Amino acid sequence: MTAIDELLAEHPFFAGLTPEHVELIAGCGVNVHLAPGASVFDEGQPADTFYVLRRGSVAIEIAVPDREPMVVETVGAGEVLGMSWLLPPYRWTFDGRARDDISAVELDAACLRGKCDADPALGYELYKRFAGLMRDRLQATRLQLLDVYGSHVA
Amino acid sequence: MVPLPYRVSWRRPDLADTVTLALEPVDDAIARPTAGQFDMVWEPGVGEVPISVSGLPGNGAEGPLEHTIRAVGPVTTALCAKEVGDVVGLRGPFGHGWDLRRADGRDLLIVAGGLGLAPVRPVVTHALNDRDRFGRVVLLLGARDPESVLYADQLERWRGRFDVDVEVTVDTATPAWHGDVGMVTKLLDRAPVTPADTTAIVCGPEVMMRVLAGSLLDRGVPAGEIWLSLERNMRCAIGHCGHCQLGPLFVCKDGPVVPWTDARPLVVARER
Amino acid sequence: MERVEIRTVRVMLSVITTTGLEAVIDRLRADRRRVIGPTVRDGVIALDEIESLGDLPVGWTDEQVPGRYRAEERGTDELFGHAAPASSWKQLVYPERTLLVRSNREDGSMEAVEPEPTRLAFFGMRSCDLRSLELLDRVFLDVAATDPTYAERRADLFVVAVTCGSPAATCFCASMGSGPVPSAGHDLGLTEIGEDGSRRFVVDAATDAGRALLATLPHRDAGPEDLAAARDVGARAAAHMGRTLDPADPPVAAADLDHPRWTQVAERCLSCANCTMVCPTCFCSTTEDTTDLTGAVAERWRRWDSCFTLDFSYLHGGSVRQSGMSRYRQWLLHKLVTWHDQFDTSGCVGCGRCITWCPVGIDLTEEVAALAHSTGGSS
């Protein structure tokens, strides 16, 4: 079993961080395993965690009253899952459901927020990376919204 | 150029609004198209539309020319309603297709969006028939939703092979879909190709191609190795009617396949 | 040290009188040709079939300014004292409507409609219009795709071209290298010299067909006085061009697609497509499919089209060029810039018709100069 800071250091999202910062982050993390179908997070619940996915994929879904839930994105191995922990009100805005066996590092949000407050340089590094993630997700989401493959008959 | 009469030898409904027609000559035949070329399909009395060939008979073999058509107007709606034995007019083949000789020894990355899978299908079959000439062969497909994935059976067969990687993502789905959900650009991260040694073939809505080409460039695929298929209003298909002009290019005869080096300044210019 | 030998080839020019010129028309008609020339019709100088010199706008001249055309009779006996006629010769080699294909559901036939054989002679063609034929040749006689109708009409065409002596205020052929003296493509090139009562024509027989025809006419060698007078006509016309267009300007105009001038000209442009219809080099077309009442016989027609129409660039989601501005910009930049990429030449011959016949008087020479030389780009 590899130590958590080694797992994080290998992960592309944390590339470029100093070993000290990696160790700080790892201090807030534990290894988790989830079974297929398990709920990773629920809409409206406190966003106490975020996940560094090592194996498996998670469907980000939204529940719709009169039909099946809609999957808005799938997030897989090598990606980071969860941004709601960064900003108040720290609540999940979607449901997350494991689609297969998940191995991930689960990071405690309160722990990490505290460390960022104490070490603004760490906070800056994390926020830079999450800002990039948000930018990519926003661009992709906007393109998905365009329904470019739809048949747009004028 | 006069259309030649072609008979529908079989038809296959692919999606709710999309049909593949297999056409064989009644008498004289057009020259054999290559992957990426298109024909002008004529419904007498209604009109003519450019349709890329989506299936070719094997090398040296006789056989029908497959055309996958989506009903978006009066001509395409009429063509989608054709039955076996009906006759349409065919002119062609037109334009520059994808020349796979350029990709010799390179990784071949084919990215299709929506109905863009139809024109690249002959590229995939050609590459798989001549597999040793290429490095990795990867097909990435983006579609609207699981019900809009074109050639699903064919994709499954390709996925079952060991010498080609196939990944499919959709924009939106229910949990019954076990594949990826998200923009097709996300699949690029998982494509097992070496960017500097990759030839990329891209076909889909222009917005998607534009964004994708940018992403490929960011990942290190040379601009001259990214090949798009452009689409514009076409009437004559021979560079006389002027409708298909995009800057200096006549998409019908200078394209439709155009490298990103040429296409980029033209597709980013806002025409409106 | 090499010795370089310079050989001078003297071009023999001849002179004919109006009698000789009348005989030119007679010979052409006797050769089973329809002779087309300028004539006064509906108050303008337009092109029509002519049978004798009397059908020409003898003594007429024209006044052309942006958005305005007037033809007026002066009562002289000058045969060619006007500028480009209201219509261009384009419709004679590239008809406004052409039947291409006919199909019959009953016997399954699909047949190309062969172009009708035509023998034409263009009489009194200006150098700008003559140059436009050379440009249309590049479009329609391309080896990869030849238009049968155009090829048929062009193959056997006899051209009697004329040096312009009275350029209009909208003319700028000199800037475009297409006039005022016809330099290539004619069978006979004429320059009208002399005064009332003594009009005569210096003739350049440029082809075998031209020389053969000249040989049947009463003619004499041109003398130094004739040559000087003829040179003078061309020189004076070149010096009195109504407008100029600097060939260095169009590429500069193309560099800033967001220049505010585009919006300004678009506010005036009605997208009426007049310019494309009168332009001798605009070649865009569309196709029309028709059937008879039973639906058994279907026809496919080609007809002129204009990039100014909203559905010119229509894809199934809508038109690519939605705004009038984008369509005006497309027309101007195609004519003056991308024609070079496509056909190795400018698409404009400087005839000025688009300026004359624009209902709001948009002047492309003024627009190009403003785009190239005024500031105001978006960057």
Short mmCIF file of C-alpha atoms in Angstrom, two decimals, chain B residues 74-249:
data_model
loop_
_atom_site.label_atom_id
_atom_site.label_comp_id
_atom_site.label_asym_id
_atom_site.label_seq_id
_atom_site.Cartn_x
_atom_site.Cartn_y
_atom_site.Cartn_z
CA PRO B 74 -37.21 18.42 -48.47
CA VAL B 75 -34.51 16.62 -50.47
CA THR B 76 -33.05 14.61 -47.60
CA THR B 77 -36.53 13.77 -46.32
CA ALA B 78 -37.43 12.44 -49.77
CA LEU B 79 -34.20 10.42 -49.93
CA CYS B 80 -34.74 8.93 -46.49
CA ALA B 81 -38.12 7.69 -47.69
CA LYS B 82 -36.65 5.78 -50.66
CA GLU B 83 -37.42 2.07 -50.80
CA VAL B 84 -35.36 -0.78 -52.24
CA GLY B 85 -35.54 -0.59 -56.01
CA ASP B 86 -36.17 3.16 -56.17
CA VAL B 87 -33.89 5.17 -58.45
CA VAL B 88 -32.02 8.36 -57.62
CA GLY B 89 -29.45 10.34 -59.57
CA LEU B 90 -25.80 10.31 -58.57
CA ARG B 91 -23.00 12.65 -59.63
CA GLY B 92 -19.50 12.42 -58.36
CA PRO B 93 -17.21 11.70 -56.66
CA PHE B 94 -16.18 15.19 -55.70
CA GLY B 95 -13.54 16.86 -53.59
CA HIS B 96 -10.37 15.85 -51.78
CA GLY B 97 -10.80 13.02 -49.31
CA TRP B 98 -8.57 11.85 -46.48
CA ASP B 99 -5.33 10.55 -47.97
CA LEU B 100 -4.21 7.86 -45.56
CA ARG B 101 -0.83 7.55 -47.25
CA ARG B 102 0.09 10.66 -45.25
CA ALA B 103 -0.40 8.69 -42.06
CA ASP B 104 1.99 5.85 -42.94
CA GLY B 105 3.90 4.83 -39.85
CA ARG B 106 2.00 7.30 -37.69
CA ASP B 107 -0.63 6.93 -35.00
CA LEU B 108 -4.07 7.46 -36.51
CA LEU B 109 -6.54 9.34 -34.34
CA ILE B 110 -10.05 9.61 -35.74
CA VAL B 111 -12.45 11.90 -33.88
CA ALA B 112 -16.06 12.05 -35.01
CA GLY B 113 -19.02 14.00 -33.72
CA GLY B 114 -22.62 13.03 -34.33
CA LEU B 115 -23.24 12.28 -37.97
CA GLY B 116 -19.55 12.98 -38.64
CA LEU B 117 -19.00 9.28 -38.03
CA ALA B 118 -20.49 8.57 -41.46
CA PRO B 119 -17.76 10.14 -43.62
CA VAL B 120 -14.95 8.69 -41.46
CA ARG B 121 -16.32 5.16 -41.49
CA PRO B 122 -14.47 4.31 -44.73
CA VAL B 123 -11.29 5.67 -43.11
CA VAL B 124 -11.62 3.21 -40.24
CA THR B 125 -12.38 0.22 -42.46
CA HIS B 126 -9.52 1.13 -44.78
CA ALA B 127 -7.11 1.50 -41.85
CA LEU B 128 -8.18 -1.82 -40.33
CA ASN B 129 -7.76 -3.58 -43.68
CA ASP B 130 -4.23 -2.25 -43.94
CA ARG B 131 -3.48 -2.28 -40.23
CA ASP B 132 0.28 -2.76 -40.34
CA ARG B 133 0.86 0.61 -41.97
CA PHE B 134 -0.14 2.54 -38.86
CA GLY B 135 0.87 2.82 -35.23
CA ARG B 136 -2.04 3.05 -32.82
CA VAL B 137 -5.47 3.39 -34.40
CA VAL B 138 -7.95 5.21 -32.16
CA LEU B 139 -11.57 6.17 -32.84
CA LEU B 140 -13.27 8.69 -30.55
CA LEU B 141 -16.95 9.45 -31.01
CA GLY B 142 -19.09 12.14 -29.45
CA ALA B 143 -22.86 11.91 -29.77
CA ARG B 144 -25.89 13.71 -28.42
CA ASP B 145 -27.24 10.85 -26.37
CA PRO B 146 -27.10 7.04 -26.43
CA GLU B 147 -30.02 6.86 -28.89
CA SER B 148 -28.04 8.99 -31.35
CA VAL B 149 -24.92 6.86 -31.55
CA LEU B 150 -24.56 6.00 -35.22
CA TYR B 151 -23.56 2.50 -36.39
CA ALA B 152 -23.75 1.15 -32.83
CA ASP B 153 -23.36 -2.47 -34.02
CA GLN B 154 -20.32 -1.60 -36.09
CA LEU B 155 -18.78 0.25 -33.16
CA GLU B 156 -19.28 -2.78 -30.93
CA ARG B 157 -17.52 -4.98 -33.48
CA TRP B 158 -14.62 -2.57 -33.67
CA ARG B 159 -14.42 -2.36 -29.89
CA GLY B 160 -14.10 -6.11 -29.81
CA ARG B 161 -10.87 -6.03 -31.79
CA PHE B 162 -7.46 -5.81 -30.18
CA ASP B 163 -5.86 -3.55 -32.78
CA VAL B 164 -8.11 -0.50 -32.48
CA ASP B 165 -9.24 1.62 -29.52
CA VAL B 166 -12.81 2.88 -29.60
CA GLU B 167 -14.22 5.34 -27.07
CA VAL B 168 -17.68 6.85 -27.13
CA THR B 169 -19.06 9.73 -25.09
CA VAL B 170 -22.46 11.40 -25.13
CA ASP B 171 -23.58 14.90 -24.12
CA THR B 172 -26.38 13.63 -21.94
CA ALA B 173 -27.70 10.25 -20.78
CA THR B 174 -29.68 8.35 -18.21
CA PRO B 175 -27.92 5.98 -15.80
CA ALA B 176 -28.78 3.11 -18.12
CA TRP B 177 -25.88 4.30 -20.27
CA HIS B 178 -22.69 2.79 -18.98
CA GLY B 179 -20.38 4.80 -21.20
CA ASP B 180 -18.90 8.22 -20.72
CA VAL B 181 -20.89 11.43 -20.49
CA GLY B 182 -19.11 14.62 -21.43
CA MET B 183 -17.59 16.55 -24.27
CA VAL B 184 -15.60 14.51 -26.76
CA THR B 185 -12.50 16.63 -26.05
CA LYS B 186 -12.28 14.85 -22.69
CA LEU B 187 -11.59 11.58 -24.47
CA LEU B 188 -8.38 13.02 -25.89
CA ASP B 189 -6.66 12.62 -22.52
CA ARG B 190 -7.18 8.89 -22.69
CA ALA B 191 -6.26 8.43 -26.37
CA PRO B 192 -3.16 6.21 -26.41
CA VAL B 193 -1.37 8.10 -29.16
CA THR B 194 1.86 10.06 -29.31
CA PRO B 195 0.73 13.55 -30.35
CA ALA B 196 3.82 14.53 -32.32
CA ASP B 197 3.53 11.30 -34.34
CA THR B 198 -0.22 11.46 -34.79
CA THR B 199 -2.33 12.15 -37.85
CA ALA B 200 -5.74 13.33 -36.67
CA ILE B 201 -8.88 13.01 -38.76
CA VAL B 202 -11.72 15.13 -37.45
CA CYS B 203 -15.31 15.22 -38.68
CA GLY B 204 -18.40 16.69 -37.07
CA PRO B 205 -20.22 19.97 -36.46
CA GLU B 206 -17.94 22.91 -37.17
CA VAL B 207 -18.02 24.14 -33.56
CA MET B 208 -16.87 20.74 -32.38
CA MET B 209 -14.13 20.52 -34.99
CA ARG B 210 -12.86 23.98 -34.15
CA VAL B 211 -12.65 23.26 -30.43
CA LEU B 212 -11.20 19.82 -31.00
CA ALA B 213 -8.51 21.04 -33.37
CA GLY B 214 -7.47 23.58 -30.73
CA SER B 215 -7.29 20.84 -28.12
CA LEU B 216 -5.23 18.63 -30.42
CA LEU B 217 -2.88 21.49 -31.09
CA ASP B 218 -2.52 22.12 -27.33
CA ARG B 219 -1.57 18.49 -26.88
CA GLY B 220 1.16 18.66 -29.50
CA VAL B 221 -0.41 17.32 -32.70
CA PRO B 222 1.09 19.38 -35.57
CA ALA B 223 -1.42 21.68 -37.27
CA GLY B 224 -0.56 20.18 -40.65
CA GLU B 225 -1.51 16.72 -39.37
CA ILE B 226 -5.02 17.72 -38.29
CA TRP B 227 -7.50 17.14 -41.13
CA LEU B 228 -11.05 18.47 -40.97
CA SER B 229 -14.02 17.93 -43.26
CA LEU B 230 -15.80 21.21 -43.96
CA GLU B 231 -19.34 21.73 -45.09
CA ARG B 232 -20.96 24.61 -46.96
CA ASN B 233 -23.98 25.14 -49.22
CA MET B 234 -23.29 23.30 -52.46
CA ARG B 235 -25.10 23.43 -55.78
CA CYS B 236 -22.75 22.46 -58.57
CA ALA B 237 -19.95 20.67 -56.67
CA ILE B 238 -17.45 21.70 -59.37
CA GLY B 239 -16.50 25.24 -58.35
CA HIS B 240 -18.82 27.09 -60.73
CA CYS B 241 -21.81 28.16 -58.67
CA GLY B 242 -19.85 29.95 -55.96
CA HIS B 243 -22.06 28.96 -53.02
CA CYS B 244 -19.54 26.88 -51.09
CA GLN B 245 -16.80 29.51 -50.91
CA LEU B 246 -15.02 29.89 -47.60
CA GLY B 247 -12.49 32.65 -48.10
CA PRO B 248 -10.44 31.58 -51.12
CA LEU B 249 -11.45 27.93 -50.87
#
